CSV table of C-alpha atoms in Angstrom, one decimal:
chain,number,residue,atom,x,y,z
N,1,MET,CA,0.0,0.0,0.0
N,2,THR,CA,1.3,3.4,-1.0
N,3,GLU,CA,2.3,5.6,2.0
N,4,ILE,CA,0.8,9.0,1.6
N,5,GLU,CA,2.8,11.8,3.3
N,6,LEU,CA,0.6,14.2,5.2
N,7,TYR,CA,1.2,17.2,7.5
N,8,ASP,CA,0.0,16.9,11.1
N,9,TYR,CA,-3.2,18.8,10.5
N,10,GLN,CA,-3.9,16.7,7.4
N,11,LYS,CA,-3.4,13.5,9.5
N,12,GLN,CA,-5.9,14.9,12.0
N,13,ALA,CA,-8.4,15.5,9.2
N,14,LYS,CA,-7.8,12.1,7.7
N,15,GLN,CA,-8.5,10.4,11.1
N,16,PHE,CA,-11.7,12.5,11.4
N,17,ILE,CA,-12.9,11.1,8.1
N,18,ILE,CA,-12.0,7.5,9.1
N,19,GLU,CA,-13.9,7.9,12.4
N,20,HIS,CA,-17.0,9.7,11.0
N,21,PRO,CA,-18.8,8.0,8.1
N,22,TYR,CA,-20.8,11.2,7.4
N,23,CYS,CA,-18.6,14.3,7.7
N,24,ALA,CA,-17.4,17.5,6.0
N,25,LEU,CA,-14.1,19.2,5.7
N,26,PHE,CA,-14.6,22.9,5.8
N,27,MET,CA,-11.0,23.8,5.0
N,28,ASP,CA,-9.4,26.5,2.9
N,29,MET,CA,-8.2,26.0,-0.7
N,30,GLY,CA,-4.7,24.7,-0.7
N,31,THR,CA,-5.0,22.7,2.5
N,32,GLY,CA,-5.0,19.4,0.7
N,33,LYS,CA,-8.6,18.2,1.0
N,34,THR,CA,-8.3,15.9,-2.0
N,35,ARG,CA,-5.1,14.2,-0.7
N,36,ILE,CA,-6.6,13.9,2.8
N,37,THR,CA,-9.7,12.2,1.4
N,38,LEU,CA,-7.7,9.8,-0.8
N,39,ALA,CA,-5.5,8.9,2.2
N,40,ALA,CA,-8.5,8.2,4.4
N,41,LEU,CA,-10.2,6.1,1.7
N,42,GLN,CA,-7.0,4.1,1.2
N,43,ASP,CA,-7.1,3.2,4.9
N,44,ILE,CA,-10.8,2.6,5.0
N,45,GLN,CA,-10.8,0.5,1.8
N,46,PRO,CA,-14.6,0.9,1.3
N,47,THR,CA,-16.5,-1.8,-0.5
N,48,GLY,CA,-18.3,-1.1,-3.8
N,49,HIS,CA,-18.2,2.0,-6.0
N,50,ILE,CA,-17.2,5.5,-4.9
N,51,LEU,CA,-18.9,8.4,-6.5
N,52,VAL,CA,-17.1,11.7,-6.6
N,53,ILE,CA,-19.3,14.7,-7.4
N,54,ALA,CA,-17.1,17.6,-8.7
N,55,PRO,CA,-16.9,20.2,-11.4
N,56,ILE,CA,-15.4,18.5,-14.5
N,57,ASN,CA,-12.1,20.4,-14.4
N,58,ILE,CA,-11.6,19.7,-10.7
N,59,ALA,CA,-12.2,16.0,-11.3
N,60,ARG,CA,-9.7,15.9,-14.1
N,61,SER,CA,-7.0,18.3,-12.9
N,62,THR,CA,-7.2,17.7,-9.2
N,63,TRP,CA,-8.5,14.3,-8.4
N,64,LEU,CA,-7.0,12.3,-11.4
N,65,ASP,CA,-3.7,14.2,-11.2
N,66,GLU,CA,-3.5,13.5,-7.4
N,67,ILE,CA,-4.2,9.8,-7.9
N,68,LYS,CA,-1.5,9.6,-10.5
N,69,LEU,CA,1.0,11.6,-8.4
N,70,LEU,CA,0.5,9.4,-5.4
N,71,GLY,CA,0.7,6.2,-7.5
N,72,LEU,CA,-2.7,4.9,-6.1
N,73,ASN,CA,-4.2,1.8,-7.6
N,74,ILE,CA,-7.7,3.1,-8.1
N,75,ARG,CA,-9.9,2.2,-11.1
N,76,THR,CA,-11.5,5.4,-12.3
N,77,LYS,CA,-14.2,6.2,-14.8
N,78,SER,CA,-15.9,9.5,-15.8
N,79,LEU,CA,-19.6,9.8,-16.4
N,80,ILE,CA,-19.0,13.2,-18.0
N,81,VAL,CA,-16.2,12.9,-20.6
N,82,ASN,CA,-14.2,10.1,-22.3
N,83,ASP,CA,-10.5,9.4,-21.8
N,84,ARG,CA,-9.6,12.2,-24.3
N,85,GLY,CA,-11.7,14.8,-22.3
N,86,LYS,CA,-14.5,15.0,-24.9
N,87,LYS,CA,-18.0,15.3,-23.5
N,88,LEU,CA,-19.9,12.0,-23.6
N,89,SER,CA,-22.9,11.9,-25.9
N,90,ARG,CA,-26.2,11.1,-24.3
N,91,GLN,CA,-26.0,7.5,-25.6
N,92,GLN,CA,-22.4,7.0,-24.4
N,93,ARG,CA,-23.4,8.2,-20.9
N,94,LEU,CA,-26.3,5.9,-20.8
N,95,GLU,CA,-24.0,3.0,-21.8
N,96,ARG,CA,-21.7,3.9,-18.9
N,97,TYR,CA,-24.6,4.0,-16.6
N,98,ALA,CA,-25.6,0.5,-17.7
N,99,GLU,CA,-22.0,-0.8,-16.9
N,100,ILE,CA,-22.2,0.4,-13.3
N,101,PRO,CA,-23.9,-2.7,-11.8
N,102,THR,CA,-21.4,-5.1,-13.2
N,103,ASP,CA,-18.2,-3.0,-13.1
N,104,PRO,CA,-15.5,-3.9,-10.5
N,105,PRO,CA,-15.2,-1.4,-7.6
N,106,THR,CA,-14.6,1.9,-9.4
N,107,MET,CA,-14.2,5.6,-8.5
N,108,TYR,CA,-16.7,7.3,-10.7
N,109,PHE,CA,-16.7,11.1,-11.4
N,110,ILE,CA,-19.8,13.1,-12.2
N,111,ASN,CA,-20.7,16.8,-12.0
N,112,ARG,CA,-23.5,18.1,-9.9
N,113,ASP,CA,-25.8,18.9,-12.8
N,114,LEU,CA,-25.9,15.2,-13.8
N,115,ILE,CA,-27.0,13.9,-10.4
N,116,LYS,CA,-30.7,14.0,-11.5
N,117,ASP,CA,-29.8,12.1,-14.7
N,118,LEU,CA,-27.8,9.5,-12.8
N,119,VAL,CA,-30.5,8.8,-10.2
N,120,GLU,CA,-33.3,8.6,-12.7
N,121,ASN,CA,-31.4,6.2,-15.0
N,122,MET,CA,-30.3,3.6,-12.3
N,123,PRO,CA,-32.0,0.2,-12.5
N,124,LYS,CA,-35.2,0.1,-10.4
N,125,ASN,CA,-36.6,-2.3,-7.9
N,126,LYS,CA,-40.4,-1.9,-7.7
N,127,GLY,CA,-40.0,1.6,-9.1
N,128,VAL,CA,-37.3,2.6,-6.6
N,129,PRO,CA,-33.8,3.4,-8.1
N,130,ILE,CA,-31.0,1.0,-7.0
N,131,TRP,CA,-28.1,3.1,-5.7
N,132,TYR,CA,-24.7,1.5,-6.4
N,133,PHE,CA,-22.5,4.1,-4.7
N,134,PRO,CA,-22.2,3.4,-0.9
N,135,THR,CA,-19.4,6.0,-0.7
N,136,VAL,CA,-20.0,9.5,-2.0
N,137,VAL,CA,-17.6,12.4,-2.0
N,138,ILE,CA,-18.8,15.9,-2.9
N,139,ASP,CA,-16.2,18.4,-3.9
N,140,GLU,CA,-17.3,22.0,-3.8
N,141,TYR,CA,-19.9,21.0,-1.2
N,142,GLN,CA,-21.4,24.5,-1.1
N,143,SER,CA,-22.9,23.7,-4.5
N,144,PHE,CA,-25.6,21.7,-2.5
N,145,LYS,CA,-26.5,24.7,-0.3
N,146,SER,CA,-29.9,25.2,-1.9
N,147,ALA,CA,-32.6,22.9,-0.4
N,148,SER,CA,-34.9,23.7,-3.3
N,149,SER,CA,-32.4,22.6,-6.0
N,150,VAL,CA,-33.0,19.4,-8.0
N,151,ARG,CA,-29.5,18.1,-7.2
N,152,PHE,CA,-30.1,18.4,-3.5
N,153,LYS,CA,-33.5,16.7,-3.7
N,154,LYS,CA,-32.2,13.8,-5.8
N,155,LEU,CA,-29.3,13.2,-3.5
N,156,LYS,CA,-31.6,13.4,-0.5
N,157,TYR,CA,-33.8,10.8,-2.1
N,158,VAL,CA,-30.9,8.2,-2.3
N,159,ARG,CA,-29.2,9.4,0.9
N,160,PRO,CA,-30.5,6.4,3.0
N,161,ALA,CA,-28.5,4.1,0.6
N,162,ILE,CA,-25.3,6.0,1.2
N,163,SER,CA,-23.1,4.5,4.0
N,164,ARG,CA,-20.3,7.1,3.8
N,165,LEU,CA,-20.5,10.7,2.7
N,166,ILE,CA,-17.7,13.2,2.7
N,167,GLY,CA,-18.2,16.9,1.8
N,168,LEU,CA,-15.3,19.1,0.9
N,169,THR,CA,-15.3,22.9,0.7
N,170,GLY,CA,-13.4,26.0,1.6
N,171,THR,CA,-16.6,28.2,1.4
N,172,PRO,CA,-19.4,26.4,3.2
N,173,THR,CA,-21.5,29.5,3.7
N,174,PRO,CA,-21.1,31.7,0.6
N,175,GLY,CA,-24.5,33.4,1.2
N,176,GLY,CA,-24.5,33.2,5.0
N,177,LEU,CA,-25.2,30.7,7.8
N,178,GLU,CA,-28.6,29.8,6.3
N,179,ASP,CA,-26.7,27.9,3.6
N,180,LEU,CA,-25.5,25.3,6.1
N,181,TRP,CA,-28.8,23.5,6.6
N,182,SER,CA,-28.9,21.4,3.4
N,183,GLU,CA,-25.2,20.6,3.6
N,184,ILE,CA,-25.6,19.3,7.2
N,185,TYR,CA,-28.9,17.5,6.3
N,186,LEU,CA,-27.1,15.3,3.8
N,187,LEU,CA,-24.8,14.3,6.6
N,188,ASP,CA,-27.3,13.5,9.3
N,189,MET,CA,-30.7,13.7,7.7
N,190,GLY,CA,-31.9,16.5,10.0
N,191,GLN,CA,-30.6,15.3,13.4
N,192,ARG,CA,-28.5,18.5,14.2
N,193,LEU,CA,-30.0,21.5,12.5
N,194,CYS,CA,-33.7,20.7,12.4
N,195,ARG,CA,-35.7,18.4,10.2
N,196,THR,CA,-36.6,21.2,7.7
N,197,LYS,CA,-35.0,24.3,6.5
N,198,THR,CA,-38.0,26.4,7.6
N,199,GLU,CA,-37.6,25.1,11.2
N,200,TYR,CA,-33.9,25.9,11.0
N,201,LEU,CA,-34.5,29.4,9.8
N,202,HIS,CA,-37.1,30.2,12.4
N,203,ARG,CA,-34.9,28.8,15.2
N,204,TYR,CA,-31.6,30.5,14.5
N,205,PHE,CA,-32.6,33.6,12.4
N,206,THR,CA,-34.9,36.5,12.1
N,207,PRO,CA,-36.3,37.9,8.9
N,208,SER,CA,-34.4,40.9,7.6
N,209,MET,CA,-36.1,41.4,4.2
N,210,TYR,CA,-39.6,40.7,2.9
N,211,VAL,CA,-41.0,40.5,-0.7
N,212,ASN,CA,-44.8,40.3,-0.8
N,213,ASN,CA,-44.9,39.6,2.9
N,214,THR,CA,-42.6,36.6,2.4
N,215,PRO,CA,-39.2,36.5,4.1
N,216,VAL,CA,-36.3,36.5,1.6
N,217,GLY,CA,-33.5,37.6,3.8
N,218,TRP,CA,-32.4,36.4,7.2
N,219,THR,CA,-30.1,37.6,10.0
N,220,PRO,CA,-28.8,35.3,12.7
N,221,VAL,CA,-30.1,35.9,16.2
N,222,ASN,CA,-27.6,36.6,19.0
N,223,GLY,CA,-25.5,33.6,19.7
N,224,ALA,CA,-26.8,31.7,16.7
N,225,GLU,CA,-23.4,31.2,15.1
N,226,GLU,CA,-21.9,29.7,18.2
N,227,GLN,CA,-24.9,27.4,18.7
N,228,ILE,CA,-24.9,26.2,15.1
N,229,TYR,CA,-21.2,25.4,15.1
N,230,ASP,CA,-21.5,23.7,18.4
N,231,CYS,CA,-24.3,21.5,17.0
N,232,ILE,CA,-22.2,20.4,14.0
N,233,LYS,CA,-18.7,20.1,15.5
N,234,ASP,CA,-18.9,16.3,15.7
N,235,VAL,CA,-19.5,16.0,11.9
N,236,VAL,CA,-17.5,19.0,10.6
N,237,ILE,CA,-13.8,19.6,10.9
N,238,SER,CA,-12.7,23.2,10.4
N,239,ALA,CA,-10.6,25.9,12.1
N,240,LYS,CA,-13.9,27.2,13.7
N,241,SER,CA,-15.5,24.0,14.9
N,242,THR,CA,-12.5,21.9,16.0
N,243,THR,CA,-9.0,22.2,17.4
N,244,LEU,CA,-7.6,21.7,13.9
N,245,ASN,CA,-4.1,23.1,14.1
N,246,LEU,CA,-3.4,24.8,10.7
N,247,PRO,CA,-0.1,26.5,9.9
N,248,ASP,CA,-0.1,30.3,10.0
N,249,ARG,CA,-1.6,31.9,6.9
N,250,ILE,CA,0.6,34.1,4.9
N,251,PHE,CA,-0.9,36.8,2.8
N,252,ASN,CA,0.9,38.2,-0.3
N,253,ASN,CA,-1.1,41.0,-1.9
N,254,GLU,CA,-0.1,41.5,-5.6
N,255,TRP,CA,-2.1,44.2,-7.3
N,256,VAL,CA,-2.7,44.0,-11.1
N,257,GLU,CA,-4.8,45.9,-13.6
N,258,MET,CA,-7.0,44.0,-16.0
N,259,ASP,CA,-8.4,45.2,-19.3
N,260,ASP,CA,-12.0,44.5,-20.3
N,261,SER,CA,-11.3,41.0,-21.8
N,262,GLU,CA,-9.2,39.9,-18.8
N,263,THR,CA,-11.9,41.1,-16.4
N,264,LYS,CA,-14.5,39.1,-18.3
N,265,ILE,CA,-12.3,35.9,-18.0
N,266,TYR,CA,-11.8,36.6,-14.3
N,267,LYS,CA,-15.5,37.0,-13.7
N,268,LYS,CA,-16.1,33.7,-15.4
N,269,MET,CA,-13.6,32.0,-13.1
N,270,MET,CA,-15.4,33.6,-10.1
N,271,LYS,CA,-18.7,32.1,-11.3
N,272,ASP,CA,-17.5,28.6,-12.2
N,273,TYR,CA,-14.7,28.3,-9.6
N,274,VAL,CA,-12.3,26.9,-12.3
N,275,LEU,CA,-11.0,28.1,-15.6
N,276,PRO,CA,-9.4,25.8,-18.3
N,277,ILE,CA,-5.9,26.8,-19.2
N,278,THR,CA,-5.2,26.9,-22.9
N,279,LYS,CA,-2.8,28.6,-25.3
N,280,ASP,CA,-5.6,30.8,-26.6
N,281,LEU,CA,-7.6,31.6,-23.4
N,282,THR,CA,-11.0,33.0,-24.4
N,283,VAL,CA,-14.5,33.0,-23.0
């Protein structure tokens, strides 16, 4: 078995994953969340398939590169693109879905927008989809922050069939603490932050904005942040909710000016989180 070198804080995070079947790493970009997760999975040796939900470029440039760099013996297959990086046709993707039940243990990669398609095209038993991925890893976990999104609802539907779920993100609350509910629900099915988002909002927040007499903005009540983090500290590892000992952060501010075309590219990166690097970079 390949020995994966980790910093002390990464070893702590790895052990957290091993000891908590349903957990999340709320750790900044660059702290090695992918390596930590791969190291934990290598020790756990989960049975069956592993599904990694990630933006396509992160799947290819982060996960696959890290697997190759570490020399890990993991069978991988994309449900998004072929081996040459070309997007699968509808028929090709359906053919790959059909191979899942008989494939040997594989780490599959899919993006969040295809979760609905995957769930709906799994074989069914008395009308209920059969879920072949007991282990699920969600990279950019904040992309499941909306409880009303189709991706959240579909994953919630198959959640009882998932025996290990790992969420990875450096920005768990991009829109505020109200974003946490759906992310934590996928871990504990409502045990820590209320059974419904409505209950969660009314327990920890007060309306701050209304549209047609309907609350559309929320402000945490006094002490809410501390209460929320205390509730989730046993399933989330982060600098706020645990004793995770991260090295000191060093800031280097480099100021640059961008023309209109460069600004457009930068805004696309902010929206999509990733940007493909090519010789002729255009948007």
